[in-house]
Every structure is written in C-alpha cells, then in structure tokens.
C-alpha cells in the first residue's frame, strides 16, 4: 500500500490556499491510505523569527487539520521538530547534494531577483538555500510514495527525487522516488491579487474567521473594471475560486452566471455562500480545539511516538549504509 506524506509550514494561521492545495486532498487520502501528516515548524524558522507566532501557529495548523477531519486512525500526525532523525538525515543528504541543484530552486532565485544591488545573496539565509534538502529529509526518512502539494512545490519534489537517486547510487538502494500529487485545477488557489496565496504576500483569506470577515476578504478578491461577459471571465481570479469549491456538475451553474454577465458583487456573494457552507461545520470544532491546546498536544504526542519508531528504524539503516555504525 502506498503511503502519503505532506506538511504545512507553521507560519501563521492556516489560509484557504493551504486548505485547498494540501489539507483537503490529504484528508481525503487519509481515509484510504496510510498517511504521514506533519507540521513543518523547523521550516517556519526560515520565514519568520517570531517565537510567539511559531508557537501559536503550530497550534492553529494542528487544530485545523483535526477540525477538518483528518483520519487519525490511519494517520501519523506529528511535529517535524519532534523527530530529530529528520535533522540527522538532513545532514547526511546535505553532504551529497550538489550546490548547483540548490542554485536552481525557485524560492532562492526569487529572493535573489527581489534583491537590488550587487550582492544578490544579501537577504538569503542558508536555511532558505537549504530548504529543499530539509524537505527531502521530511519525505525520504519515511520513504513516502505520494506527496500531495500545491503546484508551487513541484520542483521541491523533483529535487527530492534527484537527491534520493544520488544517495541510492552512492550508498545502495534505500529510498523510494516519491511522486508529487497535484490536482491542476485545485492545487493552486490564487491570492486576493491573483498571485500565489501566501502569508508572506499578505494576499490570503483566512481558513477560519467569522462569517463577516470571510465575506469581507472575499470582497477583496481583485476583479477588473470590465463588465463580466466583456472579457473572458473564466480567466478571472474569481472563477478559479469557484473551480476550487464546486463539483464538476455545479460548475455548469457557475458558468451560466458568468455567461449571463452576473456582476462581480453578486458573484462574490455566491462564492461566499459556497465557501461558507463548506467551512461552517468545521469552524466551531476548530475554535474549540484552539481553546483546548492540551487536547491537541496529546494527539500530537501520540502520533510522534509512532513516527519516531519508524524514523529511528530507518535512520539506523541509513547510518549503516553510510558507514556510521558501532565498531
Ligand atoms: N514546503 C512546503 C510548503 O511550503 C511544506 C513542506 C515542508 C512539505 N516539508 C514538506 C510539504 C514535505 C510536503 C512534504 O508548502
């Protein structure tokens, strides 16, 4: 049976992009496959250095997974930071990863492009540069097969395969080559401005807020001043939102709204109703968990003891392969 693994960086409270791109598909898979779901808290330290935010975000992302219906029977649910073997593997993989491979990483190149002046690396932390290696360690330590991610993460999975291959050729076959699982329609929910939804760009919609705030954020989705119907409305950011929240059947109804030239304001009201209907049933559960951090902690500790067993067994084998074993 193939295993599924994915993580979310604990970089603030969860947004709709996390939900659509990673959480919702992973939760569906967790009902039928063995899954590893984790909170990438060490990854978060690269993006921000606010200890309170890191701590709070770990709780809120964990609470969101549970509230949204993660199947905790089939799933091993843990914090990255509770599995020290990930860090050990990170070093082993760092030792064989060509620097040239990391030079090509989109996130690193984007940071360089955004930096003015001669020293393009002036804002690049080593953590950002090495980010794909840590992500490879997350995946390879558990020898996971399928990685549900948003399309922006595709390159990282390709790099993981490259690194796994390099290890297998150097030390002998141990790692599976994981496959990304990307639903092209829903894996990429744009932000309010049509670009990638991200905490860093402040263009996100909260996964859990009250109805009023949800409506307000939906109203901020950028539309153009052309009448709907004049341009190709299906290219609009708003249409992409509908696509992520309605079934193939229901999209026909949405198509007709667009074709009949329904105004942006009314379309946003429709969109709010659809998104709110999906989120309302889990919202109370989320806030209840947020008020009961010990409940969340307990579930994580339970998952972590299971994850550690697999992690230490696999790391032992990896260490033996590289020649680190008792004399
Ligand atoms: N890089 C992912 C993101 O920002 C989070 C992540 C870290 C991840 N490690 C992972 C996702 C391993 C899948 C598998 O969305």
GROMACS .gro file of C-alpha atoms and ligand atoms in nm:
model
  342
    1UNK     CA    1   0.000   0.000   0.000
    2UNK     CA    2   0.145   0.335  -0.092
    3UNK     CA    3   0.196   0.594   0.178
    4UNK     CA    4   0.109   0.959   0.160
    5UNK     CA    5   0.305   1.238   0.327
    6UNK     CA    6   0.260   1.611   0.344
    7UNK     CA    7   0.335   1.904   0.571
    8UNK     CA    8   0.243   2.266   0.615
    9UNK     CA    9   0.488   2.530   0.731
   10UNK     CA   10   0.375   2.676   1.063
   11UNK     CA   11   0.397   3.029   0.950
   12UNK     CA   12   0.075   3.183   1.078
   13UNK     CA   13  -0.279   3.056   1.091
   14UNK     CA   14  -0.397   2.838   0.804
   15UNK     CA   15  -0.533   3.004   0.493
   16UNK     CA   16  -0.767   2.890   0.220
   17UNK     CA   17  -0.472   2.809  -0.007
   18UNK     CA   18  -0.334   2.558   0.248
   19UNK     CA   19  -0.677   2.404   0.276
   20UNK     CA   20  -0.745   2.363  -0.094
   21UNK     CA   21  -0.389   2.274  -0.201
   22UNK     CA   22  -0.277   2.042   0.077
   23UNK     CA   23  -0.524   1.979   0.358
   24UNK     CA   24  -0.840   1.884   0.171
   25UNK     CA   25  -0.674   1.636  -0.069
   26UNK     CA   26  -0.456   1.487   0.205
   27UNK     CA   27  -0.758   1.440   0.431
   28UNK     CA   28  -0.943   1.258   0.153
   29UNK     CA   29  -0.640   1.033   0.102
   30UNK     CA   30  -0.603   0.975   0.475
   31UNK     CA   31  -0.934   0.790   0.467
   32UNK     CA   32  -0.791   0.520   0.243
   33UNK     CA   33  -0.410   0.527   0.267
   34UNK     CA   34  -0.151   0.522   0.538
   35UNK     CA   35  -0.060   0.888   0.585
   36UNK     CA   36   0.208   1.097   0.743
   37UNK     CA   37   0.090   1.449   0.814
   38UNK     CA   38   0.318   1.690   0.991
   39UNK     CA   39   0.373   2.049   1.097
   40UNK     CA   40   0.687   2.188   0.936
   41UNK     CA   41   0.789   2.401   1.233
   42UNK     CA   42   1.161   2.396   1.158
   43UNK     CA   43   1.084   2.516   0.807
   44UNK     CA   44   0.891   2.806   0.958
   45UNK     CA   45   1.203   2.945   1.128
   46UNK     CA   46   1.339   3.034   0.786
   47UNK     CA   47   1.039   3.251   0.704
   48UNK     CA   48   0.993   3.439   1.030
   49UNK     CA   49   1.166   3.464   1.366
   50UNK     CA   50   0.878   3.542   1.599
   51UNK     CA   51   0.874   3.271   1.870
   52UNK     CA   52   0.518   3.354   1.974
   53UNK     CA   53   0.395   3.324   1.616
   54UNK     CA   54   0.578   2.994   1.564
   55UNK     CA   55   0.423   2.852   1.880
   56UNK     CA   56   0.071   2.979   1.813
   57UNK     CA   57   0.083   2.875   1.451
   58UNK     CA   58   0.177   2.519   1.542
   59UNK     CA   59  -0.140   2.501   1.750
   60UNK     CA   60  -0.365   2.657   1.491
   61UNK     CA   61  -0.243   2.449   1.199
   62UNK     CA   62  -0.267   2.131   1.406
   63UNK     CA   63  -0.620   2.228   1.519
   64UNK     CA   64  -0.718   2.296   1.158
   65UNK     CA   65  -0.606   1.952   1.039
   66UNK     CA   66  -0.801   1.783   1.316
   67UNK     CA   67  -1.112   2.001   1.277
   68UNK     CA   68  -1.120   1.942   0.902
   69UNK     CA   69  -1.148   1.569   0.961
   70UNK     CA   70  -0.802   1.416   0.938
   71UNK     CA   71  -0.847   1.042   0.993
   72UNK     CA   72  -0.630   0.994   1.300
   73UNK     CA   73  -0.660   0.615   1.286
   74UNK     CA   74  -0.483   0.589   0.950
   75UNK     CA   75  -0.262   0.890   1.001
   76UNK     CA   76   0.063   0.951   1.182
   77UNK     CA   77   0.037   1.314   1.287
   78UNK     CA   78   0.343   1.493   1.429
   79UNK     CA   79   0.565   1.798   1.457
   80UNK     CA   80   0.877   1.794   1.243
   81UNK     CA   81   1.073   1.922   1.545
   82UNK     CA   82   0.975   1.616   1.749
   83UNK     CA   83   1.152   1.383   1.509
   84UNK     CA   84   1.523   1.461   1.549
   85UNK     CA   85   1.606   1.189   1.295
   86UNK     CA   86   1.485   1.429   1.025
   87UNK     CA   87   1.767   1.665   1.119
   88UNK     CA   88   2.023   1.387   1.115
   89UNK     CA   89   1.914   1.276   0.770
   90UNK     CA   90   1.920   1.640   0.666
   91UNK     CA   91   2.296   1.643   0.727
   92UNK     CA   92   2.357   1.315   0.550
   93UNK     CA   93   2.169   1.443   0.245
   94UNK     CA   94   2.334   1.786   0.263
   95UNK     CA   95   2.666   1.608   0.235
   96UNK     CA   96   2.582   1.461  -0.106
   97UNK     CA   97   2.360   1.731  -0.259
   98UNK     CA   98   2.530   1.934  -0.532
   99UNK     CA   99   2.520   2.307  -0.466
  100UNK     CA  100   2.425   2.357  -0.831
  101UNK     CA  101   2.096   2.178  -0.771
  102UNK     CA  102   2.007   2.421  -0.494
  103UNK     CA  103   2.111   2.718  -0.710
  104UNK     CA  104   1.817   2.634  -0.933
  105UNK     CA  105   1.548   2.642  -0.660
  106UNK     CA  106   1.266   2.885  -0.741
  107UNK     CA  107   1.234   3.024  -0.388
  108UNK     CA  108   1.604   3.104  -0.374
  109UNK     CA  109   1.609   3.259  -0.721
  110UNK     CA  110   1.301   3.467  -0.643
  111UNK     CA  111   1.475   3.611  -0.338
  112UNK     CA  112   1.781   3.696  -0.544
  113UNK     CA  113   1.567   3.860  -0.812
  114UNK     CA  114   1.392   4.071  -0.549
  115UNK     CA  115   1.724   4.198  -0.411
  116UNK     CA  116   1.870   4.515  -0.552
  117UNK     CA  117   2.242   4.597  -0.557
  118UNK     CA  118   2.546   4.387  -0.630
  119UNK     CA  119   2.521   4.125  -0.358
  120UNK     CA  120   2.218   3.925  -0.466
  121UNK     CA  121   2.261   3.690  -0.171
  122UNK     CA  122   2.244   3.959   0.091
  123UNK     CA  123   1.893   3.857   0.204
  124UNK     CA  124   1.939   3.484   0.161
  125UNK     CA  125   1.968   3.280   0.480
  126UNK     CA  126   2.137   2.941   0.449
  127UNK     CA  127   1.806   2.795   0.569
  128UNK     CA  128   1.631   2.931   0.260
  129UNK     CA  129   1.907   2.800   0.037
  130UNK     CA  130   1.897   2.455   0.200
  131UNK     CA  131   1.518   2.446   0.228
  132UNK     CA  132   1.472   2.175  -0.038
  133UNK     CA  133   1.716   1.943   0.141
  134UNK     CA  134   1.523   1.963   0.466
  135UNK     CA  135   1.206   1.898   0.270
  136UNK     CA  136   1.370   1.595   0.109
  137UNK     CA  137   1.460   1.467   0.455
  138UNK     CA  138   1.097   1.502   0.567
  139UNK     CA  139   0.986   1.287   0.277
  140UNK     CA  140   1.268   1.034   0.244
  141UNK     CA  141   1.301   0.944   0.612
  142UNK     CA  142   0.957   0.782   0.590
  143UNK     CA  143   1.008   0.655   0.237
  144UNK     CA  144   0.674   0.808   0.138
  145UNK     CA  145   0.533   0.745  -0.210
  146UNK     CA  146   0.280   1.018  -0.274
  147UNK     CA  147   0.316   1.383  -0.180
  148UNK     CA  148   0.000   1.598  -0.214
  149UNK     CA  149   0.118   1.955  -0.260
  150UNK     CA  150   0.034   2.276  -0.438
  151UNK     CA  151   0.191   2.315  -0.782
  152UNK     CA  152   0.447   2.562  -0.643
  153UNK     CA  153   0.607   2.270  -0.457
  154UNK     CA  154   0.655   2.052  -0.763
  155UNK     CA  155   1.018   2.149  -0.807
  156UNK     CA  156   1.095   2.051  -0.448
  157UNK     CA  157   0.962   1.701  -0.510
  158UNK     CA  158   1.172   1.674  -0.825
  159UNK     CA  159   1.476   1.776  -0.622
  160UNK     CA  160   1.386   1.515  -0.361
  161UNK     CA  161   1.393   1.250  -0.634
  162UNK     CA  162   1.731   1.375  -0.755
  163UNK     CA  163   1.873   1.363  -0.405
  164UNK     CA  164   1.726   1.017  -0.339
  165UNK     CA  165   1.879   0.892  -0.662
  166UNK     CA  166   2.218   1.032  -0.571
  167UNK     CA  167   2.202   0.858  -0.234
  168UNK     CA  168   2.092   0.528  -0.386
  169UNK     CA  169   2.376   0.539  -0.640
  170UNK     CA  170   2.632   0.637  -0.380
  171UNK     CA  171   2.541   0.405  -0.095
  172UNK     CA  172   2.300   0.144  -0.232
  173UNK     CA  173   1.926   0.146  -0.286
  174UNK     CA  174   1.727   0.261   0.009
  175UNK     CA  175   1.495   0.543  -0.089
  176UNK     CA  176   1.173   0.530  -0.291
  177UNK     CA  177   1.138   0.800  -0.550
  178UNK     CA  178   0.830   0.995  -0.435
  179UNK     CA  179   0.566   1.129  -0.672
  180UNK     CA  180   0.402   1.468  -0.633
  181UNK     CA  181   0.024   1.460  -0.629
  182UNK     CA  182  -0.103   1.777  -0.783
  183UNK     CA  183  -0.458   1.845  -0.887
  184UNK     CA  184  -0.409   2.104  -1.157
  185UNK     CA  185  -0.747   2.270  -1.103
  186UNK     CA  186  -0.745   2.298  -0.729
  187UNK     CA  187  -0.382   2.280  -0.626
  188UNK     CA  188  -0.326   2.645  -0.678
  189UNK     CA  189  -0.574   2.879  -0.525
  190UNK     CA  190  -0.462   3.229  -0.614
  191UNK     CA  191  -0.437   3.504  -0.355
  192UNK     CA  192  -0.656   3.814  -0.349
  193UNK     CA  193  -0.432   3.974  -0.612
  194UNK     CA  194  -0.426   3.671  -0.841
  195UNK     CA  195  -0.068   3.575  -0.746
  196UNK     CA  196   0.022   3.276  -0.529
  197UNK     CA  197  -0.169   3.290  -0.198
  198UNK     CA  198   0.089   3.331   0.072
  199UNK     CA  199   0.129   3.462   0.422
  200UNK     CA  200   0.438   3.642   0.302
  201UNK     CA  201   0.245   3.840   0.039
  202UNK     CA  202  -0.045   3.934   0.271
  203UNK     CA  203  -0.288   3.831  -0.003
  204UNK     CA  204  -0.456   3.542   0.178
  205UNK     CA  205  -0.802   3.453   0.302
  206UNK     CA  206  -0.816   3.301   0.650
  207UNK     CA  207  -0.940   2.945   0.663
  208UNK     CA  208  -1.116   3.015   0.989
  209UNK     CA  209  -1.258   3.351   1.077
  210UNK     CA  210  -1.614   3.465   1.135
  211UNK     CA  211  -1.863   3.496   0.851
  212UNK     CA  212  -1.835   3.870   0.836
  213UNK     CA  213  -1.460   3.862   0.792
  214UNK     CA  214  -1.480   3.583   0.535
  215UNK     CA  215  -1.725   3.788   0.330
  216UNK     CA  216  -1.501   4.093   0.366
  217UNK     CA  217  -1.194   3.905   0.248
  218UNK     CA  218  -1.383   3.754  -0.046
  219UNK     CA  219  -1.490   4.104  -0.142
  220UNK     CA  220  -1.123   4.197  -0.168
  221UNK     CA  221  -1.053   3.947  -0.448
  222UNK     CA  222  -0.929   4.157  -0.734
  223UNK     CA  223  -1.153   4.190  -1.039
  224UNK     CA  224  -1.110   4.413  -1.339
  225UNK     CA  225  -1.334   4.702  -1.427
  226UNK     CA  226  -1.467   4.536  -1.741
  227UNK     CA  227  -1.821   4.410  -1.716
  228UNK     CA  228  -1.828   4.036  -1.660
  229UNK     CA  229  -1.911   3.893  -2.001
  230UNK     CA  230  -1.699   4.152  -2.184
  231UNK     CA  231  -1.363   3.990  -2.134
  232UNK     CA  232  -1.300   3.622  -2.076
  233UNK     CA  233  -1.446   3.599  -1.727
  234UNK     CA  234  -1.327   3.244  -1.688
  235UNK     CA  235  -0.970   3.370  -1.678
  236UNK     CA  236  -1.057   3.574  -1.372
  237UNK     CA  237  -0.927   3.503  -1.025
  238UNK     CA  238  -1.283   3.475  -0.904
  239UNK     CA  239  -1.358   3.190  -1.143
  240UNK     CA  240  -1.056   2.999  -1.011
  241UNK     CA  241  -1.205   3.025  -0.663
  242UNK     CA  242  -1.535   2.877  -0.780
  243UNK     CA  243  -1.345   2.599  -0.951
  244UNK     CA  244  -1.183   2.501  -0.624
  245UNK     CA  245  -1.509   2.484  -0.430
  246UNK     CA  246  -1.775   2.335  -0.656
  247UNK     CA  247  -1.813   1.994  -0.818
  248UNK     CA  248  -1.783   1.940  -1.193
  249UNK     CA  249  -2.161   1.936  -1.213
  250UNK     CA  250  -2.215   2.255  -1.019
  251UNK     CA  251  -1.959   2.442  -1.222
  252UNK     CA  252  -2.210   2.447  -1.508
  253UNK     CA  253  -2.434   2.667  -1.297
  254UNK     CA  254  -2.142   2.896  -1.224
  255UNK     CA  255  -2.057   2.903  -1.595
  256UNK     CA  256  -2.406   3.025  -1.669
  257UNK     CA  257  -2.371   3.305  -1.409
  258UNK     CA  258  -2.056   3.417  -1.587
  259UNK     CA  259  -2.206   3.380  -1.934
  260UNK     CA  260  -2.516   3.576  -1.837
  261UNK     CA  261  -2.292   3.854  -1.716
  262UNK     CA  262  -2.371   3.845  -1.343
  263UNK     CA  263  -2.194   4.137  -1.170
  264UNK     CA  264  -1.877   4.083  -0.968
  265UNK     CA  265  -2.051   4.180  -0.644
  266UNK     CA  266  -2.323   3.919  -0.686
  267UNK     CA  267  -2.070   3.658  -0.791
  268UNK     CA  268  -1.878   3.727  -0.472
  269UNK     CA  269  -2.195   3.679  -0.269
  270UNK     CA  270  -2.247   3.341  -0.437
  271UNK     CA  271  -1.888   3.247  -0.372
  272UNK     CA  272  -1.918   3.340  -0.005
  273UNK     CA  273  -2.223   3.115   0.035
  274UNK     CA  274  -2.044   2.821  -0.124
  275UNK     CA  275  -1.723   2.857   0.076
  276UNK     CA  276  -1.907   2.929   0.397
  277UNK     CA  277  -2.125   2.619   0.356
  278UNK     CA  278  -1.812   2.407   0.336
  279UNK     CA  279  -1.634   2.569   0.630
  280UNK     CA  280  -1.915   2.641   0.875
  281UNK     CA  281  -1.949   2.283   1.006
  282UNK     CA  282  -1.580   2.263   1.100
  283UNK     CA  283  -1.536   2.617   1.227
  284UNK     CA  284  -1.673   2.551   1.577
  285UNK     CA  285  -1.462   2.242   1.614
  286UNK     CA  286  -1.153   2.445   1.524
  287UNK     CA  287  -1.223   2.716   1.780
  288UNK     CA  288  -1.297   2.454   2.043
  289UNK     CA  289  -0.954   2.293   1.982
  290UNK     CA  290  -0.785   2.634   1.989
  291UNK     CA  291  -0.924   2.674   2.339
  292UNK     CA  292  -0.801   2.327   2.439
  293UNK     CA  293  -0.433   2.312   2.344
  294UNK     CA  294  -0.372   2.013   2.574
  295UNK     CA  295  -0.612   1.807   2.364
  296UNK     CA  296  -0.411   1.890   2.052
  297UNK     CA  297  -0.080   1.829   2.231
  298UNK     CA  298  -0.196   1.484   2.339
  299UNK     CA  299  -0.288   1.383   1.986
  300UNK     CA  300   0.047   1.505   1.857
  301UNK     CA  301   0.247   1.327   2.127
  302UNK     CA  302   0.066   1.007   2.041
  303UNK     CA  303   0.148   1.048   1.670
  304UNK     CA  304   0.506   1.141   1.746
  305UNK     CA  305   0.575   0.820   1.935
  306UNK     CA  306   0.462   0.624   1.628
  307UNK     CA  307   0.661   0.843   1.389
  308UNK     CA  308   0.976   0.812   1.599
  309UNK     CA  309   0.966   0.433   1.586
  310UNK     CA  310   0.967   0.433   1.206
  311UNK     CA  311   1.215   0.720   1.190
  312UNK     CA  312   1.471   0.560   1.417
  313UNK     CA  313   1.448   0.223   1.242
  314UNK     CA  314   1.501   0.386   0.902
  315UNK     CA  315   1.776   0.616   1.020
  316UNK     CA  316   1.961   0.322   1.172
  317UNK     CA  317   1.963   0.154   0.829
  318UNK     CA  318   2.070   0.475   0.656
  319UNK     CA  319   2.354   0.529   0.902
  320UNK     CA  320   2.470   0.174   0.847
  321UNK     CA  321   2.470   0.228   0.471
  322UNK     CA  322   2.690   0.537   0.502
  323UNK     CA  323   2.928   0.358   0.740
  324UNK     CA  324   2.821   0.508   1.070
  325UNK     CA  325   2.762   0.210   1.299
  326UNK     CA  326   2.903   0.053   1.613
  327UNK     CA  327   3.257  -0.085   1.593
  328LIG     N1  328   0.739   2.334   0.162
  328LIG     C1  329   0.602   2.302   0.193
  328LIG     C2  330   0.519   2.432   0.177
  328LIG     O1  331   0.569   2.539   0.199
  328LIG     C3  332   0.589   2.249   0.332
  328LIG     C4  333   0.664   2.121   0.348
  328LIG     C5  334   0.779   2.102   0.421
  328LIG     C6  335   0.632   1.996   0.288
  328LIG     N2  336   0.819   1.974   0.412
  328LIG     C7  337   0.734   1.904   0.331
  328LIG     C8  338   0.529   1.953   0.203
  328LIG     C9  339   0.733   1.772   0.287
  328LIG    C10  340   0.530   1.819   0.160
  328LIG    C11  341   0.631   1.729   0.202
  328LIG     O2  342   0.404   2.422   0.143
   0.00000   0.00000   0.00000
